[in-house]
Amino acid sequence: MRAAGRSVRARLRDRIAASDPGLLRLTAGLRTVGAIALTLAVLTLLGADVHLLVAGAMAAMVATFAIREKQLGAQAVTLALGLPVALVSVTLGAVLNARLYVGDVFFVVLIFCAVYGRRFGDRGTALGLIGFQVYFLSLFVGAEVSALPTLCGAIAVAFCSSALLRFAVVPATPTGVLLRLRLAFRARLAQLVSAQLDLLDAAPDEMDKALEAVREGTARLHETAMMIQAQLEEGTPDESAARLVQRRIADAEIAAERLGLLLLTSRSAERADTLTLHLPGAPAPSVGQPAVPDETTATLRRDLQALRTLVLRAGSGDSGTALAHVRNRLLGYRDEENLPSAPAAVQDVFRGIGEAARSVLGLRIALDGPQDESDDTPATARSREELDAEDAAIDGGEEPAEEKETGLRRPTTRAAVQVAVGSTLAIVGGELLSTQRWYWAVLTCWIVFLNTASTGEILVKGYRRLLGTVFGVVAGIVLAGLVGQHTWTAFGLVLVLIFAMFYVAPLSYTLMSFFVTAMLGLLYTLLHTYSLDVLLLRVEETALGAACGVVAAALVLPVRTDRRTNELLGTVLDRLAEVTEAAVGQLSGGPADELLDKARDLDQALADLRAATQPLTHPVTPLRARRHTARYVVALLETCAYHARTLAATAELLPTHPSIAADPRLRGAAGRTVRNIETIAARVADEHAAARVETGPSIASLLGSDAGTPRYGRITDRVLRHLERLDEAVVGLARPLGVPMAEPRA
């Protein structure tokens, strides 16, 4: 019974870890709700009225979510600085509330300063956010000069409550977050293996659904790997240890993605295209059950289940004989041990399972330290020796400083000017709609500019906020009718809605806006200002604020979506060329390079591009052809990034890996691919560029590889396959991007 209970708890833990990597959303929700609840409790004991309770709750929420630094010491400094900023802001709000024009001008200046403060990093962003939100709070509760002492006291209580929750009750240290992210990576890796197992067993009419699950699992695993990379510097003080974890995470991700591709190929009538794993909605290739004996399929299914078990138990401290036996059997496939008699594509899957098991072993050693080696087979011992040699070769490196734009070209300056203009329009229009609640339009205009960088992004964010607000108004009407004047019931529901708001915020901006608006309906009820007209006015002010934001973004120092995506696309292509050239250079016998850092920069650039193309790929986009093109280009780039990462990971093995040797011929064979990447980048930067993409013989023929070479006989052949697919994907980019093709060379 105890074992069963532990098993259930482990499965529940893994499911939660996979759904919320690092428990970041859960932690943010609990910390914010706890700070608000503590603030309400203290203020109630002090005999505060409802207006002070609402002000305290809003201040606690702002003091909690505004802080974004990773280290607790930096968080404490920002929170300490935030309190006087909040007190000054609420004082000015109370003083200027009755002075119409002076108050409006100051509000616009405050908004400009708050946005401009983002150039100073997380602390500047937090202090600007606190200043703006607390000034908004003073307008919301109708702060007056006579009530300032008690209002400032409520804000001080809120900040103290936030500090107590942040540093004592729900602390989130970089080391703890990284530990939870590692658990999430393992859980998502196990989920991906489960999806791959379903792909193996899927009937032909279920292949599209099974493939979509593998595609989603691959993307989720990559997302978690990126989150770990972002946390490594702060969460692992030892630079060598951080780079080791980064390397092992990359190995596991590459091995898992490659295993999915091998499985798909084994089920296909022909070689599966890597693009299929990255293009949403791409149909599965024509498939059929592998022409292998049932016992071979059963063995393959058993080994995939064993790999999933190995992943899940890798971090549990369980190193028993049974687990060691499973590990040894899977690693044996790397040495061609016990390979069943089957078509080459099916044997490749078994080898892929062996490589995945090796990556899990490396991940376990990197994360959990040395393991018991008493049950090792020769194949396992060889894998350990390879991993130890690789670990010893990992060294730290410095990252180059990035050039920053100045003046109005600086993103923070441009955004500050835009939001100031948009807020001015929102104030004028908002006061025409309502002289009492015009600030809702300003709030919406402010929010649509947060974390956006182009007119298209602002348009999509404004649409999502308006949609969430409309549905939130309906929910607010229902909840207000149910709650009536029951103060503590309303506050209880407010806490639930705030938790939901923070939990879903990274997943859906529309849902977040829904919960915010529903919560405001309850706050209006508590302030005895609730009515259907008020909530409908909220929709009108939201629509006005979003429109003002879009107008300001489109007319004042505009950054068109096309320009933004082209800039990011050029960056991705530059990073891709750097990784490919450096990896091939090292594989050709050149000097060692910082391939881990270059691959990480490529992944980050691709993530930025993926986010920037959301306005182009959003369902409401009327230009369907453009939407399909954007998705196709991003999927091709993800395919290119996968092959480039794999080349970089292979190059990192030199000169420590006993079975890998440099091949000088690779540099010449890959030259065309690098030139093509640079040609496409030049065309993206200047549509009048005259260069053309080269085509011609395959990479293998350029290298002079023998057709009879065993598929896994030499590491060069594996490198060749990745180079060939990278070359194909790069040439494939030329057509949707309008880059002309050169005549094939004879």
PDB file of C-alpha atoms in Angstrom, residues 402-670:
ATOM      1  CA  GLU A 402      25.754  43.173 -27.616  1.00  0.00           C
ATOM      2  CA  GLU A 403      25.559  46.560 -29.276  1.00  0.00           C
ATOM      3  CA  LYS A 404      22.677  48.710 -28.108  1.00  0.00           C
ATOM      4  CA  GLU A 405      20.701  51.236 -30.070  1.00  0.00           C
ATOM      5  CA  THR A 406      20.536  54.816 -28.865  1.00  0.00           C
ATOM      6  CA  GLY A 407      18.146  57.758 -29.026  1.00  0.00           C
ATOM      7  CA  LEU A 408      14.660  57.218 -30.395  1.00  0.00           C
ATOM      8  CA  ARG A 409      15.849  53.956 -31.954  1.00  0.00           C
ATOM      9  CA  ARG A 410      16.195  52.478 -28.476  1.00  0.00           C
ATOM     10  CA  PRO A 411      13.126  50.238 -27.923  1.00  0.00           C
ATOM     11  CA  THR A 412      12.390  51.582 -24.421  1.00  0.00           C
ATOM     12  CA  THR A 413      12.558  55.215 -25.565  1.00  0.00           C
ATOM     13  CA  ARG A 414      10.362  54.536 -28.588  1.00  0.00           C
ATOM     14  CA  ALA A 415       7.831  52.629 -26.494  1.00  0.00           C
ATOM     15  CA  ALA A 416       7.769  55.405 -23.866  1.00  0.00           C
ATOM     16  CA  VAL A 417       6.973  58.025 -26.514  1.00  0.00           C
ATOM     17  CA  GLN A 418       4.335  55.803 -28.103  1.00  0.00           C
ATOM     18  CA  VAL A 419       2.568  54.945 -24.860  1.00  0.00           C
ATOM     19  CA  ALA A 420       2.655  58.594 -23.751  1.00  0.00           C
ATOM     20  CA  VAL A 421       0.925  59.650 -26.978  1.00  0.00           C
ATOM     21  CA  GLY A 422      -1.530  56.756 -26.767  1.00  0.00           C
ATOM     22  CA  SER A 423      -2.307  57.544 -23.118  1.00  0.00           C
ATOM     23  CA  THR A 424      -2.955  61.180 -23.965  1.00  0.00           C
ATOM     24  CA  LEU A 425      -5.490  60.086 -26.579  1.00  0.00           C
ATOM     25  CA  ALA A 426      -6.966  57.621 -24.079  1.00  0.00           C
ATOM     26  CA  ILE A 427      -7.358  60.330 -21.424  1.00  0.00           C
ATOM     27  CA  VAL A 428      -9.145  62.663 -23.825  1.00  0.00           C
ATOM     28  CA  GLY A 429     -11.405  59.950 -25.216  1.00  0.00           C
ATOM     29  CA  GLY A 430     -11.917  58.308 -21.830  1.00  0.00           C
ATOM     30  CA  GLU A 431     -13.115  61.535 -20.229  1.00  0.00           C
ATOM     31  CA  LEU A 432     -15.577  62.005 -23.060  1.00  0.00           C
ATOM     32  CA  LEU A 433     -17.022  58.605 -22.183  1.00  0.00           C
ATOM     33  CA  SER A 434     -16.855  59.072 -18.413  1.00  0.00           C
ATOM     34  CA  THR A 435     -15.389  61.816 -16.265  1.00  0.00           C
ATOM     35  CA  GLN A 436     -15.228  59.327 -13.353  1.00  0.00           C
ATOM     36  CA  ARG A 437     -13.688  56.173 -14.860  1.00  0.00           C
ATOM     37  CA  TRP A 438     -11.660  57.421 -17.806  1.00  0.00           C
ATOM     38  CA  TYR A 439      -8.552  55.769 -16.340  1.00  0.00           C
ATOM     39  CA  TRP A 440      -9.634  52.338 -17.630  1.00  0.00           C
ATOM     40  CA  ALA A 441      -8.805  53.453 -21.158  1.00  0.00           C
ATOM     41  CA  VAL A 442      -5.370  54.597 -19.991  1.00  0.00           C
ATOM     42  CA  LEU A 443      -4.762  51.286 -18.210  1.00  0.00           C
ATOM     43  CA  THR A 444      -5.587  49.301 -21.345  1.00  0.00           C
ATOM     44  CA  CYS A 445      -3.357  51.509 -23.489  1.00  0.00           C
ATOM     45  CA  TRP A 446      -0.523  50.990 -21.000  1.00  0.00           C
ATOM     46  CA  ILE A 447      -0.984  47.229 -20.827  1.00  0.00           C
ATOM     47  CA  VAL A 448      -1.090  46.578 -24.572  1.00  0.00           C
ATOM     48  CA  PHE A 449       2.396  48.104 -24.838  1.00  0.00           C
ATOM     49  CA  LEU A 450       3.900  45.784 -22.192  1.00  0.00           C
ATOM     50  CA  ASN A 451       6.098  43.044 -23.704  1.00  0.00           C
ATOM     51  CA  THR A 452       5.225  44.034 -27.266  1.00  0.00           C
ATOM     52  CA  ALA A 453       7.538  45.340 -29.955  1.00  0.00           C
ATOM     53  CA  SER A 454       5.515  45.868 -33.134  1.00  0.00           C
ATOM     54  CA  THR A 455       2.190  47.260 -34.288  1.00  0.00           C
ATOM     55  CA  GLY A 456       0.907  43.763 -35.057  1.00  0.00           C
ATOM     56  CA  GLU A 457       1.710  42.490 -31.563  1.00  0.00           C
ATOM     57  CA  ILE A 458      -0.092  45.459 -30.013  1.00  0.00           C
ATOM     58  CA  LEU A 459      -3.119  44.877 -32.244  1.00  0.00           C
ATOM     59  CA  VAL A 460      -3.353  41.197 -31.293  1.00  0.00           C
ATOM     60  CA  LYS A 461      -2.865  41.948 -27.591  1.00  0.00           C
ATOM     61  CA  GLY A 462      -5.546  44.648 -27.691  1.00  0.00           C
ATOM     62  CA  TYR A 463      -7.941  42.227 -29.409  1.00  0.00           C
ATOM     63  CA  ARG A 464      -7.298  39.555 -26.792  1.00  0.00           C
ATOM     64  CA  ARG A 465      -7.798  41.991 -23.936  1.00  0.00           C
ATOM     65  CA  LEU A 466     -11.066  43.242 -25.395  1.00  0.00           C
ATOM     66  CA  LEU A 467     -12.311  39.683 -25.936  1.00  0.00           C
ATOM     67  CA  GLY A 468     -11.426  38.667 -22.379  1.00  0.00           C
ATOM     68  CA  THR A 469     -13.029  41.843 -21.025  1.00  0.00           C
ATOM     69  CA  VAL A 470     -16.334  41.213 -22.817  1.00  0.00           C
ATOM     70  CA  PHE A 471     -16.658  37.709 -21.395  1.00  0.00           C
ATOM     71  CA  GLY A 472     -15.370  38.921 -18.025  1.00  0.00           C
ATOM     72  CA  VAL A 473     -18.163  41.489 -17.863  1.00  0.00           C
ATOM     73  CA  VAL A 474     -20.712  38.711 -18.252  1.00  0.00           C
ATOM     74  CA  ALA A 475     -19.015  36.728 -15.482  1.00  0.00           C
ATOM     75  CA  GLY A 476     -18.815  39.843 -13.310  1.00  0.00           C
ATOM     76  CA  ILE A 477     -22.552  40.411 -13.673  1.00  0.00           C
ATOM     77  CA  VAL A 478     -23.284  36.839 -12.630  1.00  0.00           C
ATOM     78  CA  LEU A 479     -20.868  36.853  -9.677  1.00  0.00           C
ATOM     79  CA  ALA A 480     -22.012  40.253  -8.432  1.00  0.00           C
ATOM     80  CA  GLY A 481     -25.598  39.030  -8.499  1.00  0.00           C
ATOM     81  CA  LEU A 482     -24.695  35.908  -6.524  1.00  0.00           C
ATOM     82  CA  VAL A 483     -22.525  37.641  -3.955  1.00  0.00           C
ATOM     83  CA  GLY A 484     -24.696  40.664  -3.277  1.00  0.00           C
ATOM     84  CA  GLN A 485     -23.350  42.551  -0.264  1.00  0.00           C
ATOM     85  CA  HIS A 486     -21.560  39.604   1.376  1.00  0.00           C
ATOM     86  CA  THR A 487     -18.182  41.265   1.810  1.00  0.00           C
ATOM     87  CA  TRP A 488     -16.037  38.275   2.802  1.00  0.00           C
ATOM     88  CA  THR A 489     -17.617  35.993   0.227  1.00  0.00           C
ATOM     89  CA  ALA A 490     -16.726  38.582  -2.400  1.00  0.00           C
ATOM     90  CA  PHE A 491     -13.147  38.853  -1.108  1.00  0.00           C
ATOM     91  CA  GLY A 492     -12.874  35.055  -1.149  1.00  0.00           C
ATOM     92  CA  LEU A 493     -13.929  34.967  -4.791  1.00  0.00           C
ATOM     93  CA  VAL A 494     -11.519  37.815  -5.549  1.00  0.00           C
ATOM     94  CA  LEU A 495      -8.664  35.683  -4.196  1.00  0.00           C
ATOM     95  CA  VAL A 496      -9.745  32.733  -6.332  1.00  0.00           C
ATOM     96  CA  LEU A 497      -9.924  34.908  -9.444  1.00  0.00           C
ATOM     97  CA  ILE A 498      -6.527  36.477  -8.738  1.00  0.00           C
ATOM     98  CA  PHE A 499      -4.934  33.049  -8.367  1.00  0.00           C
ATOM     99  CA  ALA A 500      -6.529  31.942 -11.634  1.00  0.00           C
ATOM    100  CA  MET A 501      -5.348  35.156 -13.300  1.00  0.00           C
ATOM    101  CA  PHE A 502      -1.710  34.552 -12.366  1.00  0.00           C
ATOM    102  CA  TYR A 503      -1.853  30.829 -13.092  1.00  0.00           C
ATOM    103  CA  VAL A 504      -3.132  31.241 -16.650  1.00  0.00           C
ATOM    104  CA  ALA A 505      -1.300  34.491 -17.507  1.00  0.00           C
ATOM    105  CA  PRO A 506       1.650  32.823 -19.336  1.00  0.00           C
ATOM    106  CA  LEU A 507      -0.759  30.535 -21.202  1.00  0.00           C
ATOM    107  CA  SER A 508      -3.557  32.838 -22.361  1.00  0.00           C
ATOM    108  CA  TYR A 509      -3.782  36.618 -22.231  1.00  0.00           C
ATOM    109  CA  THR A 510      -7.477  36.384 -23.085  1.00  0.00           C
ATOM    110  CA  LEU A 511      -8.193  34.211 -20.038  1.00  0.00           C
ATOM    111  CA  MET A 512      -6.143  36.499 -17.834  1.00  0.00           C
ATOM    112  CA  SER A 513      -8.195  39.487 -18.996  1.00  0.00           C
ATOM    113  CA  PHE A 514     -11.363  37.500 -18.334  1.00  0.00           C
ATOM    114  CA  PHE A 515     -10.394  36.838 -14.710  1.00  0.00           C
ATOM    115  CA  VAL A 516      -9.257  40.443 -14.189  1.00  0.00           C
ATOM    116  CA  THR A 517     -12.575  41.842 -15.397  1.00  0.00           C
ATOM    117  CA  ALA A 518     -14.611  39.362 -13.366  1.00  0.00           C
ATOM    118  CA  MET A 519     -12.579  40.327 -10.298  1.00  0.00           C
ATOM    119  CA  LEU A 520     -13.209  44.029 -10.936  1.00  0.00           C
ATOM    120  CA  GLY A 521     -16.928  43.371 -10.999  1.00  0.00           C
ATOM    121  CA  LEU A 522     -16.619  42.036  -7.452  1.00  0.00           C
ATOM    122  CA  LEU A 523     -14.475  44.988  -6.355  1.00  0.00           C
ATOM    123  CA  TYR A 524     -17.081  47.404  -7.681  1.00  0.00           C
ATOM    124  CA  THR A 525     -19.650  45.480  -5.669  1.00  0.00           C
ATOM    125  CA  LEU A 526     -17.538  45.882  -2.526  1.00  0.00           C
ATOM    126  CA  LEU A 527     -17.176  49.613  -3.187  1.00  0.00           C
ATOM    127  CA  HIS A 528     -20.960  49.887  -3.700  1.00  0.00           C
ATOM    128  CA  THR A 529     -20.407  51.269  -7.183  1.00  0.00           C
ATOM    129  CA  TYR A 530     -21.501  48.195  -9.106  1.00  0.00           C
ATOM    130  CA  SER A 531     -24.020  48.477 -11.914  1.00  0.00           C
ATOM    131  CA  LEU A 532     -24.511  47.055 -15.364  1.00  0.00           C
ATOM    132  CA  ASP A 533     -23.680  50.458 -16.814  1.00  0.00           C
ATOM    133  CA  VAL A 534     -20.325  50.469 -15.014  1.00  0.00           C
ATOM    134  CA  LEU A 535     -19.321  47.102 -16.453  1.00  0.00           C
ATOM    135  CA  LEU A 536     -20.456  48.067 -19.945  1.00  0.00           C
ATOM    136  CA  LEU A 537     -18.458  51.270 -19.579  1.00  0.00           C
ATOM    137  CA  ARG A 538     -15.494  49.041 -18.745  1.00  0.00           C
ATOM    138  CA  VAL A 539     -15.866  47.372 -22.163  1.00  0.00           C
ATOM    139  CA  GLU A 540     -16.106  50.735 -23.930  1.00  0.00           C
ATOM    140  CA  GLU A 541     -13.066  52.133 -22.141  1.00  0.00           C
ATOM    141  CA  THR A 542     -11.110  48.953 -22.888  1.00  0.00           C
ATOM    142  CA  ALA A 543     -11.944  49.155 -26.582  1.00  0.00           C
ATOM    143  CA  LEU A 544     -10.994  52.833 -26.613  1.00  0.00           C
ATOM    144  CA  GLY A 545      -7.684  52.203 -24.826  1.00  0.00           C
ATOM    145  CA  ALA A 546      -6.767  49.382 -27.185  1.00  0.00           C
ATOM    146  CA  ALA A 547      -7.613  51.552 -30.195  1.00  0.00           C
ATOM    147  CA  CYS A 548      -5.511  54.435 -28.850  1.00  0.00           C
ATOM    148  CA  GLY A 549      -2.603  52.066 -28.325  1.00  0.00           C
ATOM    149  CA  VAL A 550      -2.831  50.747 -31.880  1.00  0.00           C
ATOM    150  CA  VAL A 551      -3.126  54.265 -33.330  1.00  0.00           C
ATOM    151  CA  ALA A 552      -0.081  55.460 -31.371  1.00  0.00           C
ATOM    152  CA  ALA A 553       1.939  52.402 -32.381  1.00  0.00           C
ATOM    153  CA  ALA A 554       0.989  52.814 -36.029  1.00  0.00           C
ATOM    154  CA  LEU A 555       1.602  56.565 -36.323  1.00  0.00           C
ATOM    155  CA  VAL A 556       4.319  57.428 -33.780  1.00  0.00           C
ATOM    156  CA  LEU A 557       7.763  55.933 -34.488  1.00  0.00           C
ATOM    157  CA  PRO A 558       6.085  52.807 -35.845  1.00  0.00           C
ATOM    158  CA  VAL A 559       7.717  49.387 -35.962  1.00  0.00           C
ATOM    159  CA  ARG A 560       5.853  47.446 -38.635  1.00  0.00           C
ATOM    160  CA  THR A 561       5.372  43.752 -38.039  1.00  0.00           C
ATOM    161  CA  ASP A 562       7.150  42.982 -41.323  1.00  0.00           C
ATOM    162  CA  ARG A 563      10.138  45.061 -40.304  1.00  0.00           C
ATOM    163  CA  ARG A 564      10.269  43.476 -36.868  1.00  0.00           C
ATOM    164  CA  THR A 565      10.029  39.919 -38.190  1.00  0.00           C
ATOM    165  CA  ASN A 566      12.577  40.613 -40.926  1.00  0.00           C
ATOM    166  CA  GLU A 567      15.055  41.926 -38.365  1.00  0.00           C
ATOM    167  CA  LEU A 568      14.571  38.868 -36.176  1.00  0.00           C
ATOM    168  CA  LEU A 569      14.674  36.551 -39.186  1.00  0.00           C
ATOM    169  CA  GLY A 570      18.005  38.057 -40.181  1.00  0.00           C
ATOM    170  CA  THR A 571      19.279  37.482 -36.643  1.00  0.00           C
ATOM    171  CA  VAL A 572      18.172  33.822 -36.726  1.00  0.00           C
ATOM    172  CA  LEU A 573      19.900  33.292 -40.063  1.00  0.00           C
ATOM    173  CA  ASP A 574      23.093  34.943 -38.806  1.00  0.00           C
ATOM    174  CA  ARG A 575      23.066  32.726 -35.705  1.00  0.00           C
ATOM    175  CA  LEU A 576      22.356  29.659 -37.840  1.00  0.00           C
ATOM    176  CA  ALA A 577      25.305  30.419 -40.110  1.00  0.00           C
ATOM    177  CA  GLU A 578      27.559  30.958 -37.073  1.00  0.00           C
ATOM    178  CA  VAL A 579      26.589  27.663 -35.445  1.00  0.00           C
ATOM    179  CA  THR A 580      26.868  25.686 -38.675  1.00  0.00           C
ATOM    180  CA  GLU A 581      30.208  27.177 -39.680  1.00  0.00           C
ATOM    181  CA  ALA A 582      31.690  26.786 -36.200  1.00  0.00           C
ATOM    182  CA  ALA A 583      30.439  23.221 -35.784  1.00  0.00           C
ATOM    183  CA  VAL A 584      31.640  22.099 -39.214  1.00  0.00           C
ATOM    184  CA  GLY A 585      34.946  23.883 -38.653  1.00  0.00           C
ATOM    185  CA  GLN A 586      35.498  21.993 -35.426  1.00  0.00           C
ATOM    186  CA  LEU A 587      34.420  18.711 -37.032  1.00  0.00           C
ATOM    187  CA  SER A 588      36.930  19.425 -39.800  1.00  0.00           C
ATOM    188  CA  GLY A 589      39.778  19.690 -37.318  1.00  0.00           C
ATOM    189  CA  GLY A 590      39.632  23.413 -36.624  1.00  0.00           C
ATOM    190  CA  PRO A 591      40.054  25.025 -33.185  1.00  0.00           C
ATOM    191  CA  ALA A 592      37.465  24.567 -30.460  1.00  0.00           C
ATOM    192  CA  ASP A 593      34.717  27.175 -30.307  1.00  0.00           C
ATOM    193  CA  GLU A 594      31.951  28.142 -27.873  1.00  0.00           C
ATOM    194  CA  LEU A 595      29.370  25.974 -29.590  1.00  0.00           C
ATOM    195  CA  LEU A 596      27.086  25.670 -26.562  1.00  0.00           C
ATOM    196  CA  ASP A 597      26.754  29.438 -26.356  1.00  0.00           C
ATOM    197  CA  LYS A 598      26.242  29.797 -30.106  1.00  0.00           C
ATOM    198  CA  ALA A 599      23.523  27.121 -30.095  1.00  0.00           C
ATOM    199  CA  ARG A 600      21.827  28.829 -27.144  1.00  0.00           C
ATOM    200  CA  ASP A 601      21.904  32.173 -28.983  1.00  0.00           C
ATOM    201  CA  LEU A 602      20.324  30.494 -32.020  1.00  0.00           C
ATOM    202  CA  ASP A 603      17.537  29.014 -29.894  1.00  0.00           C
ATOM    203  CA  GLN A 604      16.847  32.363 -28.232  1.00  0.00           C
ATOM    204  CA  ALA A 605      16.767  34.202 -31.562  1.00  0.00           C
ATOM    205  CA  LEU A 606      14.349  31.616 -32.926  1.00  0.00           C
ATOM    206  CA  ALA A 607      12.137  31.953 -29.837  1.00  0.00           C
ATOM    207  CA  ASP A 608      12.036  35.739 -30.342  1.00  0.00           C
ATOM    208  CA  LEU A 609      11.067  35.275 -33.989  1.00  0.00           C
ATOM    209  CA  ARG A 610       8.365  32.766 -33.098  1.00  0.00           C
ATOM    210  CA  ALA A 611       6.832  35.256 -30.646  1.00  0.00           C
ATOM    211  CA  ALA A 612       7.045  38.124 -33.153  1.00  0.00           C
ATOM    212  CA  THR A 613       5.213  36.131 -35.853  1.00  0.00           C
ATOM    213  CA  GLN A 614       2.161  35.568 -33.652  1.00  0.00           C
ATOM    214  CA  PRO A 615       0.285  38.495 -35.263  1.00  0.00           C
ATOM    215  CA  LEU A 616       0.886  36.841 -38.641  1.00  0.00           C
ATOM    216  CA  THR A 617      -0.194  33.368 -37.516  1.00  0.00           C
ATOM    217  CA  HIS A 618      -3.116  34.402 -35.301  1.00  0.00           C
ATOM    218  CA  PRO A 619      -6.483  32.836 -36.339  1.00  0.00           C
ATOM    219  CA  VAL A 620      -8.048  36.283 -36.866  1.00  0.00           C
ATOM    220  CA  THR A 621      -5.408  37.203 -39.452  1.00  0.00           C
ATOM    221  CA  PRO A 622      -7.348  37.673 -42.717  1.00  0.00           C
ATOM    222  CA  LEU A 623      -4.358  36.904 -44.961  1.00  0.00           C
ATOM    223  CA  ARG A 624      -4.398  33.110 -44.916  1.00  0.00           C
ATOM    224  CA  ALA A 625      -1.557  32.682 -47.423  1.00  0.00           C
ATOM    225  CA  ARG A 626       0.642  34.936 -45.328  1.00  0.00           C
ATOM    226  CA  ARG A 627      -0.251  32.987 -42.194  1.00  0.00           C
ATOM    227  CA  HIS A 628       0.676  29.664 -43.818  1.00  0.00           C
ATOM    228  CA  THR A 629       3.932  31.139 -45.115  1.00  0.00           C
ATOM    229  CA  ALA A 630       4.922  32.427 -41.664  1.00  0.00           C
ATOM    230  CA  ARG A 631       4.219  29.044 -40.073  1.00  0.00           C
ATOM    231  CA  TYR A 632       6.122  27.240 -42.800  1.00  0.00           C
ATOM    232  CA  VAL A 633       9.171  29.497 -42.520  1.00  0.00           C
ATOM    233  CA  VAL A 634       9.315  29.174 -38.716  1.00  0.00           C
ATOM    234  CA  ALA A 635       8.951  25.382 -38.984  1.00  0.00           C
ATOM    235  CA  LEU A 636      11.775  25.238 -41.538  1.00  0.00           C
ATOM    236  CA  LEU A 637      13.963  27.336 -39.257  1.00  0.00           C
ATOM    237  CA  GLU A 638      13.190  25.039 -36.323  1.00  0.00           C
ATOM    238  CA  THR A 639      14.226  22.121 -38.524  1.00  0.00           C
ATOM    239  CA  CYS A 640      17.455  23.916 -39.414  1.00  0.00           C
ATOM    240  CA  ALA A 641      18.082  24.685 -35.735  1.00  0.00           C
ATOM    241  CA  TYR A 642      17.630  21.020 -34.791  1.00  0.00           C
ATOM    242  CA  HIS A 643      20.240  19.877 -37.313  1.00  0.00           C
ATOM    243  CA  ALA A 644      22.593  22.724 -36.367  1.00  0.00           C
ATOM    244  CA  ARG A 645      22.243  21.835 -32.658  1.00  0.00           C
ATOM    245  CA  THR A 646      23.020  18.216 -33.453  1.00  0.00           C
ATOM    246  CA  LEU A 647      26.099  19.182 -35.464  1.00  0.00           C
ATOM    247  CA  ALA A 648      27.231  21.415 -32.593  1.00  0.00           C
ATOM    248  CA  ALA A 649      26.661  18.639 -30.042  1.00  0.00           C
ATOM    249  CA  THR A 650      28.659  16.195 -32.170  1.00  0.00           C
ATOM    250  CA  ALA A 651      31.460  18.713 -32.642  1.00  0.00           C
ATOM    251  CA  GLU A 652      31.608  19.242 -28.876  1.00  0.00           C
ATOM    252  CA  LEU A 653      32.618  15.576 -28.529  1.00  0.00           C
ATOM    253  CA  LEU A 654      35.951  16.248 -30.242  1.00  0.00           C
ATOM    254  CA  PRO A 655      38.615  15.395 -29.227  1.00  0.00           C
ATOM    255  CA  THR A 656      37.394  13.410 -26.221  1.00  0.00           C
ATOM    256  CA  HIS A 657      35.154  10.829 -27.893  1.00  0.00           C
ATOM    257  CA  PRO A 658      37.057   7.658 -28.861  1.00  0.00           C
ATOM    258  CA  SER A 659      34.920   6.922 -31.927  1.00  0.00           C
ATOM    259  CA  ILE A 660      34.863  10.412 -33.462  1.00  0.00           C
ATOM    260  CA  ALA A 661      37.672  11.842 -35.538  1.00  0.00           C
ATOM    261  CA  ALA A 662      37.927  15.089 -37.453  1.00  0.00           C
ATOM    262  CA  ASP A 663      37.377  14.955 -41.215  1.00  0.00           C
ATOM    263  CA  PRO A 664      38.896  17.940 -43.088  1.00  0.00           C
ATOM    264  CA  ARG A 665      36.649  17.291 -46.090  1.00  0.00           C
ATOM    265  CA  LEU A 666      33.563  18.410 -44.155  1.00  0.00           C
ATOM    266  CA  ARG A 667      34.481  22.095 -44.329  1.00  0.00           C
ATOM    267  CA  GLY A 668      34.380  22.156 -48.106  1.00  0.00           C
ATOM    268  CA  ALA A 669      31.219  20.051 -48.305  1.00  0.00           C
ATOM    269  CA  ALA A 670      29.302  22.399 -45.975  1.00  0.00           C
TER     270      ALA A 670
END
